[in-house]
Amino acid sequence: GSGEAGVRPWAEALGRAGGLRELAVNECELAGGSVGQLGDAIAGMSRLQILDLSLNALSVAGCWALSRGLAAVAPTLRVLLLDECSALYGEAVEALVASPLPSLRVLGLVGGHEPGPGGLSAVAGALGDGRLPALRLLRMRSGGEGDEGARTVAAALPRALELQELELFWTARLTNTGAMEIGRALPRAHRLRKLTMLGMSSVSQRGVDALARGARAAPGLRELWVRATGAWESSPADLDTAGRVGWRGERRLRVLPPLEDEWEF
């Protein structure tokens, strides 16, 4: 079923499935009251570890309703995926991380419509103040925050003690200033092993160089992947035909060429 009327029967059934460990509700037109019903059902799943609600339209009100369910399963929830959700704006993201999620290891917020200003800062803030202490993988869109969002990420990195992989999809609002902020923070990113920065159409070789310098000084970082149109077009001398710079040991940096139909993240 889909929509609020279609959700009610199986939401009630799920409410009686207290031992469920994994739940995927994809492309089911979840919105409004249907999300609230699902949130109530999730609250009773005391063993839930994986929740995938990708490809739905989660409004601000719906995310606040969902957050009550997330708070109830926080001790066990390890994976939360909301990729390709079309109404996941900044305030909605704030609702999702309003309460601590101490066991969450993977958070996916990629695709769909732009989450709008505030989403990236909300997640970075949760990383920085200890609401996401176990998070190992974060992938999300910047929500058009640009350099401001980069500053919040840079401030959170030294405090994200378990973060191992970070994938960020930027808009043209990110400039060399924001890239340099993140580059300066990388040496204090304790366990980060891979950083991916895509959609940086306003970042030049100067910004990529700053990221590379920070990556080389980061104790655990092994891979830095960037797509920066300006950097690629400048054809830097230290890039070979594969767009790869050799680091000591197993470290590597790759600057990806622009896509033929470059996405504007």
mmCIF file of C-alpha atoms in Angstrom:
data_model
loop_
_atom_site.group_PDB
_atom_site.id
_atom_site.type_symbol
_atom_site.label_atom_id
_atom_site.label_comp_id
_atom_site.label_asym_id
_atom_site.label_seq_id
_atom_site.Cartn_x
_atom_site.Cartn_y
_atom_site.Cartn_z
ATOM 1 C CA GLY A 1 0.000 0.000 0.000
ATOM 2 C CA SER A 2 0.973 3.660 -0.264
ATOM 3 C CA GLY A 3 -0.053 6.924 1.307
ATOM 4 C CA GLU A 4 -1.679 7.376 4.712
ATOM 5 C CA ALA A 5 -4.595 4.993 4.160
ATOM 6 C CA GLY A 6 -2.347 2.302 2.741
ATOM 7 C CA VAL A 7 0.173 2.603 5.552
ATOM 8 C CA ARG A 8 -2.287 2.163 8.431
ATOM 9 C CA PRO A 9 -2.850 -1.630 8.192
ATOM 10 C CA TRP A 10 0.787 -2.631 7.946
ATOM 11 C CA ALA A 11 1.909 0.079 10.397
ATOM 12 C CA GLU A 12 -0.422 -1.511 12.939
ATOM 13 C CA ALA A 13 0.998 -4.938 12.089
ATOM 14 C CA LEU A 14 4.557 -3.631 12.418
ATOM 15 C CA GLY A 15 3.671 -2.263 15.816
ATOM 16 C CA ARG A 16 3.255 -5.865 16.945
ATOM 17 C CA ALA A 17 6.610 -6.934 15.429
ATOM 18 C CA GLY A 18 8.726 -5.903 18.374
ATOM 19 C CA GLY A 19 11.587 -8.254 17.476
ATOM 20 C CA LEU A 20 12.142 -6.872 13.956
ATOM 21 C CA ARG A 21 15.825 -6.080 13.259
ATOM 22 C CA GLU A 22 15.640 -4.587 9.750
ATOM 23 C CA LEU A 23 12.923 -2.495 8.093
ATOM 24 C CA ALA A 24 12.945 -1.099 4.536
ATOM 25 C CA VAL A 25 10.016 1.029 3.393
ATOM 26 C CA ASN A 26 11.070 2.404 0.014
ATOM 27 C CA GLU A 27 9.079 4.418 -2.530
ATOM 28 C CA CYS A 28 5.818 4.095 -0.605
ATOM 29 C CA GLU A 29 4.669 7.732 -0.830
ATOM 30 C CA LEU A 30 5.213 8.202 2.884
ATOM 31 C CA ALA A 31 4.225 11.724 3.878
ATOM 32 C CA GLY A 32 2.302 13.554 6.577
ATOM 33 C CA GLY A 33 0.262 11.330 8.859
ATOM 34 C CA SER A 34 1.608 8.123 7.345
ATOM 35 C CA VAL A 35 5.086 8.958 8.660
ATOM 36 C CA GLY A 36 3.610 9.549 12.102
ATOM 37 C CA GLN A 37 1.981 6.125 12.036
ATOM 38 C CA LEU A 38 5.234 4.538 10.989
ATOM 39 C CA GLY A 39 7.095 6.409 13.727
ATOM 40 C CA ASP A 40 4.702 5.023 16.314
ATOM 41 C CA ALA A 41 5.256 1.503 14.973
ATOM 42 C CA ILE A 42 9.047 1.926 14.989
ATOM 43 C CA ALA A 43 8.943 2.984 18.631
ATOM 44 C CA GLY A 44 7.870 -0.541 19.562
ATOM 45 C CA MET A 45 10.723 -2.274 17.727
ATOM 46 C CA SER A 46 13.173 -2.682 20.569
ATOM 47 C CA ARG A 47 15.707 -4.640 18.451
ATOM 48 C CA LEU A 48 15.659 -2.567 15.256
ATOM 49 C CA GLN A 49 19.152 -2.130 13.785
ATOM 50 C CA ILE A 50 18.603 -1.054 10.158
ATOM 51 C CA LEU A 51 15.975 1.428 8.943
ATOM 52 C CA ASP A 52 15.760 2.371 5.250
ATOM 53 C CA LEU A 53 13.118 4.958 4.298
ATOM 54 C CA SER A 54 14.674 6.028 0.996
ATOM 55 C CA LEU A 55 12.578 7.342 -1.903
ATOM 56 C CA ASN A 56 9.815 8.924 0.170
ATOM 57 C CA ALA A 57 8.607 12.491 0.745
ATOM 58 C CA LEU A 58 9.411 13.225 4.377
ATOM 59 C CA SER A 59 8.088 16.607 5.498
ATOM 60 C CA VAL A 60 9.249 18.565 8.533
ATOM 61 C CA ALA A 61 6.220 17.440 10.538
ATOM 62 C CA GLY A 62 6.746 13.874 9.397
ATOM 63 C CA CYS A 63 10.388 13.923 10.464
ATOM 64 C CA TRP A 64 9.479 15.195 13.928
ATOM 65 C CA ALA A 65 6.995 12.326 14.216
ATOM 66 C CA LEU A 66 9.639 9.910 12.971
ATOM 67 C CA SER A 67 12.189 11.296 15.426
ATOM 68 C CA ARG A 68 10.067 10.078 18.332
ATOM 69 C CA GLY A 69 10.337 6.549 16.970
ATOM 70 C CA LEU A 70 14.069 6.968 16.387
ATOM 71 C CA ALA A 71 14.578 8.080 19.982
ATOM 72 C CA ALA A 72 12.847 4.908 21.186
ATOM 73 C CA VAL A 73 15.107 2.603 19.133
ATOM 74 C CA ALA A 74 18.270 4.672 19.607
ATOM 75 C CA PRO A 75 20.029 2.030 21.751
ATOM 76 C CA THR A 76 20.009 -0.512 18.883
ATOM 77 C CA LEU A 77 19.726 1.485 15.619
ATOM 78 C CA ARG A 78 22.936 1.188 13.572
ATOM 79 C CA VAL A 79 21.944 2.193 10.021
ATOM 80 C CA LEU A 80 19.568 4.985 8.938
ATOM 81 C CA LEU A 81 19.072 5.581 5.202
ATOM 82 C CA LEU A 82 16.945 8.391 3.795
ATOM 83 C CA ASP A 83 18.459 8.699 0.330
ATOM 84 C CA GLU A 84 16.446 10.216 -2.528
ATOM 85 C CA CYS A 85 13.833 11.648 -0.189
ATOM 86 C CA SER A 86 12.154 14.612 -1.959
ATOM 87 C CA ALA A 87 11.092 16.985 0.800
ATOM 88 C CA LEU A 88 13.959 16.440 3.218
ATOM 89 C CA TYR A 89 14.691 20.090 3.892
ATOM 90 C CA GLY A 90 17.019 21.555 6.506
ATOM 91 C CA GLU A 91 14.519 21.699 9.357
ATOM 92 C CA ALA A 92 13.495 18.112 8.653
ATOM 93 C CA VAL A 93 17.107 16.962 8.974
ATOM 94 C CA GLU A 94 17.372 18.874 12.247
ATOM 95 C CA ALA A 95 14.417 16.888 13.564
ATOM 96 C CA LEU A 96 16.043 13.560 12.686
ATOM 97 C CA VAL A 97 19.168 14.281 14.747
ATOM 98 C CA ALA A 98 17.473 16.218 17.541
ATOM 99 C CA SER A 99 17.862 13.291 19.954
ATOM 100 C CA PRO A 100 21.075 11.315 20.515
ATOM 101 C CA LEU A 101 21.536 8.197 18.377
ATOM 102 C CA PRO A 102 24.390 6.575 20.318
ATOM 103 C CA SER A 103 24.622 3.350 18.274
ATOM 104 C CA LEU A 104 24.192 4.791 14.763
ATOM 105 C CA ARG A 105 27.089 3.857 12.470
ATOM 106 C CA VAL A 106 25.779 4.759 8.999
ATOM 107 C CA LEU A 107 23.710 7.805 7.991
ATOM 108 C CA GLY A 108 22.686 8.333 4.354
ATOM 109 C CA LEU A 109 21.037 11.590 3.243
ATOM 110 C CA VAL A 110 21.925 11.747 -0.458
ATOM 111 C CA GLY A 111 19.769 12.622 -3.426
ATOM 112 C CA GLY A 112 16.248 13.866 -3.807
ATOM 113 C CA HIS A 113 15.709 17.612 -3.570
ATOM 114 C CA GLU A 114 18.245 19.875 -1.937
ATOM 115 C CA PRO A 115 17.782 19.595 1.850
ATOM 116 C CA GLY A 116 18.092 23.366 2.135
ATOM 117 C CA PRO A 117 20.204 25.442 4.516
ATOM 118 C CA GLY A 118 20.613 23.958 7.954
ATOM 119 C CA GLY A 119 20.676 20.237 7.171
ATOM 120 C CA LEU A 120 24.436 19.789 6.889
ATOM 121 C CA SER A 121 25.049 22.091 9.843
ATOM 122 C CA ALA A 122 22.531 20.127 11.923
ATOM 123 C CA VAL A 123 24.272 16.819 11.250
ATOM 124 C CA ALA A 124 27.733 18.325 11.767
ATOM 125 C CA GLY A 125 26.513 19.847 15.020
ATOM 126 C CA ALA A 126 25.226 16.465 16.177
ATOM 127 C CA LEU A 127 28.616 14.944 15.348
ATOM 128 C CA GLY A 128 30.410 17.675 17.217
ATOM 129 C CA ASP A 129 28.357 17.644 20.414
ATOM 130 C CA GLY A 130 28.229 13.875 20.863
ATOM 131 C CA ARG A 131 24.730 13.012 19.626
ATOM 132 C CA LEU A 132 26.250 10.705 16.972
ATOM 133 C CA PRO A 133 29.226 9.265 18.882
ATOM 134 C CA ALA A 134 29.461 5.962 16.954
ATOM 135 C CA LEU A 135 28.949 7.295 13.410
ATOM 136 C CA ARG A 136 31.436 5.737 10.964
ATOM 137 C CA LEU A 137 29.963 6.661 7.571
ATOM 138 C CA LEU A 138 28.158 9.860 6.641
ATOM 139 C CA ARG A 139 27.020 10.679 3.118
ATOM 140 C CA MET A 140 24.836 13.675 2.348
ATOM 141 C CA ARG A 141 24.244 16.725 0.205
ATOM 142 C CA SER A 142 25.352 20.117 1.425
ATOM 143 C CA GLY A 143 21.924 21.716 1.101
ATOM 144 C CA GLY A 144 23.448 24.729 -0.603
ATOM 145 C CA GLU A 145 25.285 25.800 2.547
ATOM 146 C CA GLY A 146 28.607 26.215 0.769
ATOM 147 C CA ASP A 147 31.424 27.737 2.818
ATOM 148 C CA GLU A 148 29.223 28.060 5.907
ATOM 149 C CA GLY A 149 28.483 24.341 5.806
ATOM 150 C CA ALA A 150 32.173 23.604 5.298
ATOM 151 C CA ARG A 151 32.997 25.529 8.481
ATOM 152 C CA THR A 152 30.547 23.422 10.500
ATOM 153 C CA VAL A 153 32.056 20.230 9.072
ATOM 154 C CA ALA A 154 35.583 21.450 9.836
ATOM 155 C CA ALA A 155 34.600 22.227 13.434
ATOM 156 C CA ALA A 156 33.023 18.769 13.879
ATOM 157 C CA LEU A 157 35.821 16.645 12.398
ATOM 158 C CA PRO A 158 38.158 16.706 15.437
ATOM 159 C CA ARG A 159 35.248 15.647 17.664
ATOM 160 C CA ALA A 160 33.914 12.886 15.395
ATOM 161 C CA LEU A 161 36.026 10.230 17.063
ATOM 162 C CA GLU A 162 34.633 7.214 15.150
ATOM 163 C CA LEU A 163 34.044 8.753 11.699
ATOM 164 C CA GLN A 164 35.910 6.744 9.057
ATOM 165 C CA GLU A 165 34.282 7.730 5.767
ATOM 166 C CA LEU A 166 32.749 11.063 4.748
ATOM 167 C CA GLU A 167 30.998 11.672 1.417
ATOM 168 C CA LEU A 168 29.768 15.221 0.745
ATOM 169 C CA PHE A 169 27.995 16.484 -2.380
ATOM 170 C CA TRP A 170 28.388 20.247 -2.742
ATOM 171 C CA THR A 171 26.897 23.032 -4.850
ATOM 172 C CA ALA A 172 28.663 25.907 -6.584
ATOM 173 C CA ARG A 173 28.362 27.848 -3.308
ATOM 174 C CA LEU A 174 31.385 26.005 -1.950
ATOM 175 C CA THR A 175 34.521 27.984 -2.818
ATOM 176 C CA ASN A 176 38.224 27.658 -2.097
ATOM 177 C CA THR A 177 37.568 29.237 1.305
ATOM 178 C CA GLY A 178 35.386 26.334 2.434
ATOM 179 C CA ALA A 179 37.671 23.701 0.924
ATOM 180 C CA MET A 180 40.614 25.241 2.780
ATOM 181 C CA GLU A 181 38.664 25.175 6.066
ATOM 182 C CA ILE A 182 38.125 21.428 5.718
ATOM 183 C CA GLY A 183 41.735 20.912 4.632
ATOM 184 C CA ARG A 184 43.000 22.600 7.794
ATOM 185 C CA ALA A 185 40.794 20.362 9.944
ATOM 186 C CA LEU A 186 41.871 17.048 8.378
ATOM 187 C CA PRO A 187 45.040 16.548 10.471
ATOM 188 C CA ARG A 188 42.780 16.448 13.546
ATOM 189 C CA ALA A 189 40.319 13.964 12.030
ATOM 190 C CA HIS A 190 41.340 11.061 14.222
ATOM 191 C CA ARG A 191 40.000 7.978 12.409
ATOM 192 C CA LEU A 192 38.932 9.340 9.013
ATOM 193 C CA ARG A 193 40.157 6.990 6.281
ATOM 194 C CA LYS A 194 38.323 8.235 3.176
ATOM 195 C CA LEU A 195 37.007 11.663 2.184
ATOM 196 C CA THR A 196 34.925 12.229 -0.961
ATOM 197 C CA MET A 197 34.059 15.788 -2.052
ATOM 198 C CA LEU A 198 31.979 16.059 -5.243
ATOM 199 C CA GLY A 199 30.116 18.806 -7.103
ATOM 200 C CA MET A 200 32.744 21.483 -6.354
ATOM 201 C CA SER A 201 32.331 23.495 -9.538
ATOM 202 C CA SER A 202 33.597 26.711 -7.907
ATOM 203 C CA VAL A 203 36.720 25.186 -6.349
ATOM 204 C CA SER A 204 40.035 25.623 -8.174
ATOM 205 C CA GLN A 205 43.416 23.952 -7.851
ATOM 206 C CA ARG A 206 44.116 26.126 -4.806
ATOM 207 C CA GLY A 207 41.261 24.519 -2.907
ATOM 208 C CA VAL A 208 42.238 21.002 -3.994
ATOM 209 C CA ASP A 209 45.838 21.648 -2.920
ATOM 210 C CA ALA A 210 44.609 22.690 0.534
ATOM 211 C CA LEU A 211 42.608 19.475 0.845
ATOM 212 C CA ALA A 212 45.604 17.433 -0.285
ATOM 213 C CA ARG A 213 47.937 19.101 2.233
ATOM 214 C CA GLY A 214 45.498 18.400 5.042
ATOM 215 C CA ALA A 215 44.983 14.834 3.858
ATOM 216 C CA ARG A 216 48.720 14.138 3.825
ATOM 217 C CA ALA A 217 48.963 15.344 7.425
ATOM 218 C CA ALA A 218 45.932 13.348 8.589
ATOM 219 C CA PRO A 219 47.075 10.346 10.625
ATOM 220 C CA GLY A 220 44.681 7.755 9.209
ATOM 221 C CA LEU A 221 43.420 9.179 5.904
ATOM 222 C CA ARG A 222 44.147 6.873 2.975
ATOM 223 C CA GLU A 223 41.933 8.215 0.173
ATOM 224 C CA LEU A 224 40.818 11.645 -0.960
ATOM 225 C CA TRP A 225 38.427 11.792 -3.934
ATOM 226 C CA VAL A 226 37.378 15.161 -5.322
ATOM 227 C CA ARG A 227 35.485 16.453 -8.316
ATOM 228 C CA ALA A 228 36.418 20.088 -8.780
ATOM 229 C CA THR A 229 35.823 21.380 -12.299
ATOM 230 C CA GLY A 230 38.203 24.325 -11.958
ATOM 231 C CA ALA A 231 41.043 22.140 -10.681
ATOM 232 C CA TRP A 232 40.675 19.634 -13.517
ATOM 233 C CA GLU A 233 40.571 22.316 -16.177
ATOM 234 C CA SER A 234 43.824 23.823 -14.870
ATOM 235 C CA SER A 235 45.653 20.554 -15.765
ATOM 236 C CA PRO A 236 48.020 20.573 -12.781
ATOM 237 C CA ALA A 237 51.482 19.227 -13.593
ATOM 238 C CA ASP A 238 51.524 16.700 -10.761
ATOM 239 C CA LEU A 239 48.513 14.796 -12.088
ATOM 240 C CA ASP A 240 49.096 11.945 -14.477
ATOM 241 C CA THR A 241 46.620 10.913 -17.165
ATOM 242 C CA ALA A 242 44.575 8.953 -14.611
ATOM 243 C CA GLY A 243 44.188 12.047 -12.449
ATOM 244 C CA ARG A 244 46.070 10.399 -9.626
ATOM 245 C CA VAL A 245 48.731 11.726 -7.282
ATOM 246 C CA GLY A 246 50.939 9.159 -5.574
ATOM 247 C CA TRP A 247 51.283 9.391 -1.781
ATOM 248 C CA ARG A 248 53.646 7.546 0.464
ATOM 249 C CA GLY A 249 52.618 3.993 1.183
ATOM 250 C CA GLU A 250 49.053 3.230 0.161
ATOM 251 C CA ARG A 251 47.704 6.768 0.252
ATOM 252 C CA ARG A 252 46.233 8.297 -2.867
ATOM 253 C CA LEU A 253 44.502 11.397 -4.163
ATOM 254 C CA ARG A 254 42.291 11.389 -7.220
ATOM 255 C CA VAL A 255 40.825 14.421 -8.940
ATOM 256 C CA LEU A 256 37.913 13.191 -11.039
ATOM 257 C CA PRO A 257 37.162 14.744 -14.443
ATOM 258 C CA PRO A 258 33.873 16.654 -14.822
ATOM 259 C CA LEU A 259 30.919 14.532 -15.861
ATOM 260 C CA GLU A 260 29.722 14.992 -19.412
ATOM 261 C CA ASP A 261 26.408 16.237 -18.055
ATOM 262 C CA GLU A 262 27.765 17.596 -14.752
ATOM 263 C CA TRP A 263 25.193 17.295 -11.971
ATOM 264 C CA GLU A 264 24.579 20.421 -9.972
ATOM 265 C CA PHE A 265 24.427 18.997 -6.456
#
